[in-house]
Coordinates of C-alpha atoms in Angstrom, one line a residue:
Chain A
Q1 CA 7.7 -6.9 -15.8
V2 CA 7.0 -7.8 -12.2
Q3 CA 3.6 -9.4 -11.5
L4 CA 2.0 -10.8 -8.3
Q5 CA -0.8 -13.4 -8.6
Q6 CA -2.8 -14.1 -5.5
S7 CA -4.6 -17.3 -4.7
G8 CA -6.7 -18.7 -1.8
P9 CA -10.2 -19.0 -0.6
G10 CA -12.6 -16.1 -0.3
L11 CA -14.4 -17.5 2.7
A12 CA -13.1 -18.3 6.2
E13 CA -15.0 -19.5 9.2
P14 CA -14.8 -17.6 12.5
S15 CA -11.9 -18.8 14.8
Q16 CA -10.3 -20.6 11.8
T17 CA -7.2 -19.7 9.7
L18 CA -7.2 -17.4 6.7
S19 CA -4.5 -18.5 4.2
L20 CA -3.5 -16.7 1.0
T21 CA -0.6 -17.2 -1.4
C22 CA 1.2 -14.7 -3.7
A23 CA 3.1 -16.0 -6.7
I24 CA 5.9 -13.7 -8.0
S25 CA 7.0 -13.4 -11.6
G26 CA 9.7 -11.0 -12.8
D27 CA 11.4 -10.8 -9.5
N28 CA 12.6 -13.1 -6.7
V29 CA 11.3 -13.5 -3.2
S30 CA 15.0 -13.7 -2.1
S31 CA 15.8 -10.3 -3.6
N32 CA 18.2 -8.2 -1.5
S33 CA 16.4 -5.0 -2.3
A34 CA 12.6 -5.8 -2.1
T35 CA 10.3 -6.6 0.7
W36 CA 7.1 -8.6 0.3
N37 CA 4.1 -7.3 2.1
W38 CA 0.4 -8.0 2.9
I39 CA -2.0 -5.1 3.1
R40 CA -5.8 -5.3 3.6
Q41 CA -8.6 -2.9 2.9
S42 CA -12.0 -2.6 4.5
P43 CA -14.5 0.2 4.8
S44 CA -14.0 0.3 8.6
R45 CA -10.2 0.1 8.7
G46 CA -9.2 1.6 5.4
L47 CA -5.8 0.4 4.0
E48 CA -4.0 -1.4 6.7
W49 CA -0.4 -2.8 6.4
L50 CA -0.3 -6.2 8.1
G51 CA 3.3 -7.3 7.7
R52 CA 6.3 -8.2 5.5
T53 CA 9.0 -10.8 4.9
Y54 CA 12.3 -10.0 3.3
Y55 CA 15.8 -11.4 2.8
R56 CA 19.0 -9.5 3.8
S57 CA 21.5 -12.4 4.2
K58 CA 18.9 -14.0 6.3
W59 CA 15.1 -13.9 6.5
Y60 CA 13.2 -11.2 8.5
N61 CA 9.6 -10.6 9.3
D62 CA 7.8 -7.6 10.7
Y63 CA 4.1 -7.5 11.7
A64 CA 1.6 -4.9 12.7
V65 CA 0.7 -4.8 16.4
S66 CA -3.0 -5.1 15.5
V67 CA -2.5 -8.7 14.2
K68 CA 0.7 -9.7 16.0
G69 CA 0.4 -13.2 17.6
R70 CA -2.1 -14.2 14.9
I71 CA -0.2 -13.6 11.7
S72 CA 2.6 -15.4 9.9
I73 CA 4.1 -14.4 6.5
N74 CA 6.4 -16.9 5.0
P75 CA 8.6 -17.1 1.9
D76 CA 8.7 -20.2 -0.3
T77 CA 11.9 -20.0 -2.4
S78 CA 11.2 -23.2 -4.3
K79 CA 8.0 -21.7 -5.7
N80 CA 9.1 -18.1 -5.7
Q81 CA 6.1 -17.0 -3.6
F82 CA 5.1 -15.9 -0.2
S83 CA 2.1 -16.6 2.0
L84 CA -0.2 -15.1 4.6
Q85 CA -1.7 -17.0 7.5
L86 CA -4.0 -15.2 9.9
N87 CA -5.3 -17.3 12.8
S88 CA -8.4 -17.0 14.9
V89 CA -10.2 -14.8 12.4
T90 CA -13.3 -12.9 13.3
P91 CA -15.8 -11.0 11.1
E92 CA -13.6 -7.9 11.7
D93 CA -11.0 -9.6 9.5
T94 CA -13.3 -9.4 6.5
A95 CA -11.5 -7.3 3.9
V96 CA -9.8 -7.3 0.5
Y97 CA -6.3 -8.6 1.0
F98 CA -3.4 -7.5 -1.3
C99 CA 0.1 -8.9 -1.6
V100 CA 2.4 -6.0 -2.4
R101 CA 6.1 -5.5 -3.3
R102 CA 8.1 -2.7 -1.9
G103 CA 10.8 -2.4 -4.5
G104 CA 14.1 -0.9 -3.5
D105 CA 14.0 2.9 -3.4
R106 CA 10.3 3.1 -4.0
T107 CA 7.5 2.2 -1.8
F108 CA 4.6 -0.2 -2.5
D109 CA 5.1 -0.3 -6.3
I110 CA 3.6 -3.7 -7.4
W111 CA 0.2 -5.0 -6.1
G112 CA -1.6 -8.2 -6.5
Q113 CA -5.1 -8.2 -7.8
G114 CA -6.7 -8.5 -4.4
T115 CA -8.7 -11.2 -2.8
M116 CA -12.0 -10.5 -1.0
V117 CA -12.1 -12.6 2.1
T118 CA -15.3 -12.9 4.1
V119 CA -15.2 -14.3 7.6
S120 CA -18.6 -15.9 8.2
S121 CA -20.1 -19.2 9.3
Chain B
D1 CA 2.0 5.0 14.8
I2 CA 2.2 7.9 12.4
V3 CA -1.4 9.0 11.6
M4 CA -2.1 10.3 8.1
T5 CA -5.0 12.7 7.6
Q6 CA -6.2 13.7 4.2
S7 CA -8.5 16.6 3.2
P8 CA -11.0 16.9 1.8
D9 CA -12.7 13.5 2.0
S10 CA -14.3 14.2 -1.3
L11 CA -13.8 16.7 -4.1
A12 CA -15.6 17.6 -7.3
V13 CA -13.7 19.5 -10.0
S14 CA -14.5 20.4 -13.6
L15 CA -12.7 18.8 -16.5
G16 CA -9.5 20.7 -17.3
E17 CA -9.4 22.4 -13.9
R18 CA -6.9 21.9 -11.1
A19 CA -7.5 19.5 -8.3
S20 CA -5.5 19.5 -5.0
I21 CA -5.5 17.1 -2.1
T22 CA -3.6 17.6 1.1
C23 CA -2.2 15.1 3.5
K24 CA -0.9 15.8 7.0
S25 CA 1.2 13.4 9.0
S26 CA 1.2 13.3 12.8
Q27 CA 5.0 13.5 12.8
S28 CA 7.7 14.5 10.3
V29 CA 8.5 11.9 7.6
L30 CA 11.6 13.7 6.5
Y31 CA 14.9 11.9 6.7
S32 CA 17.4 14.6 7.6
S33 CA 20.3 12.5 6.4
D34 CA 19.3 12.7 2.8
N35 CA 16.6 15.3 2.9
K36 CA 14.0 12.9 1.5
N37 CA 10.3 12.7 2.6
S38 CA 9.0 9.2 2.9
L39 CA 5.6 10.0 1.5
A40 CA 3.8 8.4 -1.4
W41 CA 0.5 9.0 -3.3
Y42 CA -1.7 6.3 -4.8
Q43 CA -4.7 6.3 -7.1
Q44 CA -7.4 3.6 -6.8
K45 CA -10.2 2.9 -9.2
P46 CA -13.1 0.7 -8.4
G47 CA -12.3 -3.0 -8.4
Q48 CA -8.5 -2.4 -8.8
P49 CA -5.6 -2.3 -6.4
P50 CA -4.0 1.1 -5.6
K51 CA -1.5 2.3 -8.2
L52 CA 1.6 4.1 -7.1
L53 CA 1.7 7.6 -8.5
I54 CA 4.4 9.5 -6.6
Y55 CA 7.1 8.5 -4.1
W56 CA 9.6 10.5 -2.1
A57 CA 6.8 13.1 -2.0
S58 CA 7.5 14.5 -5.5
T59 CA 8.9 11.8 -7.8
R60 CA 6.5 10.5 -10.3
D61 CA 6.5 6.7 -10.9
S62 CA 7.2 5.5 -14.4
G63 CA 4.4 6.2 -16.8
V64 CA 2.5 8.6 -14.6
P65 CA 1.3 11.6 -16.6
D66 CA 3.1 14.9 -15.8
R67 CA -0.2 16.5 -14.8
F68 CA 0.2 14.7 -11.5
S69 CA 2.7 16.4 -9.1
G70 CA 3.5 16.1 -5.5
S71 CA 4.9 18.7 -3.1
G72 CA 5.5 19.4 0.5
S73 CA 7.9 18.4 3.3
G74 CA 8.0 17.4 6.9
T75 CA 4.4 16.9 7.9
D76 CA 2.4 18.7 5.1
F77 CA 2.0 17.4 1.6
T78 CA -0.1 18.1 -1.5
L79 CA -1.1 16.1 -4.6
T80 CA -2.0 18.3 -7.5
I81 CA -3.6 17.3 -10.8
S82 CA -3.0 20.3 -13.0
S83 CA -5.8 19.7 -15.6
L84 CA -8.3 17.1 -14.6
Q85 CA -9.1 14.4 -17.1
A86 CA -12.1 12.0 -17.0
E87 CA -9.8 9.1 -16.3
D88 CA -8.6 10.7 -13.1
V89 CA -11.9 9.9 -11.3
A90 CA -10.7 7.7 -8.5
V91 CA -9.9 7.6 -4.8
Y92 CA -6.5 9.0 -3.8
F93 CA -4.4 7.9 -0.8
C94 CA -1.3 9.2 0.8
Q95 CA 1.0 6.8 2.7
Q96 CA 4.1 7.2 4.9
Y97 CA 7.0 4.8 4.7
Y98 CA 9.2 6.6 7.2
S99 CA 8.6 4.1 10.0
G100 CA 6.6 0.9 10.6
P101 CA 3.8 0.3 10.7
F102 CA 3.4 1.9 7.3
T103 CA 0.2 3.9 7.4
F104 CA -2.2 5.3 4.9
G105 CA -4.6 8.3 4.8
Q106 CA -8.3 7.7 4.8
G107 CA -8.6 8.5 1.1
T108 CA -10.1 11.4 -1.0
K109 CA -12.7 10.6 -3.6
L110 CA -12.3 12.8 -6.7
E111 CA -15.2 13.3 -9.0
I112 CA -16.1 15.4 -12.0
K113 CA -18.2 18.5 -11.4

């Protein structure tokens, strides 16, 4: 069965970079039918889709306008994982971050366990 | 962006009774080419990620009890729990995947009366 395992620090300093990794088991980051997403959840913003990476003969990325210019989502085929980097963070970026698979015909069907990231000095 | 609005924000229902949550999208999420609505419902319990219950507005995900059902088309959708069980206490979200950015409703908290 497909599982996503998140890793990364739970604290980031203002103006620094938030970095998280999502390891995939039971599927492949290079799948031609899945997309690999990051979604965050906070009391003020609710559930917010941040962006995705996916492979369809070549690699594509899409990002939410709210974080465009600060975000990068990258696949790592050698480790079968994907990562999130969010630059220039502020306390408003404090949230639980989830890595999520969109599997083929279905929508967000597999979720990582979530990582609470606090932006604070 | 497509705005998703759920009602009510919270709901208390007696065990064994029916619970219904509605979700309205700011524009249609119906693909006319295949007559499918790009609308999903999730259940989230404290400390857990959301769990996919229903996609294409009315298709239950694998393993989801048949007391959960989804209906609606275009811009108006409903999640119904036919006979509320204690384990159904959770927050429920709708989500559109018709077009990016993929957006969620604000959530409905379901409790036992």
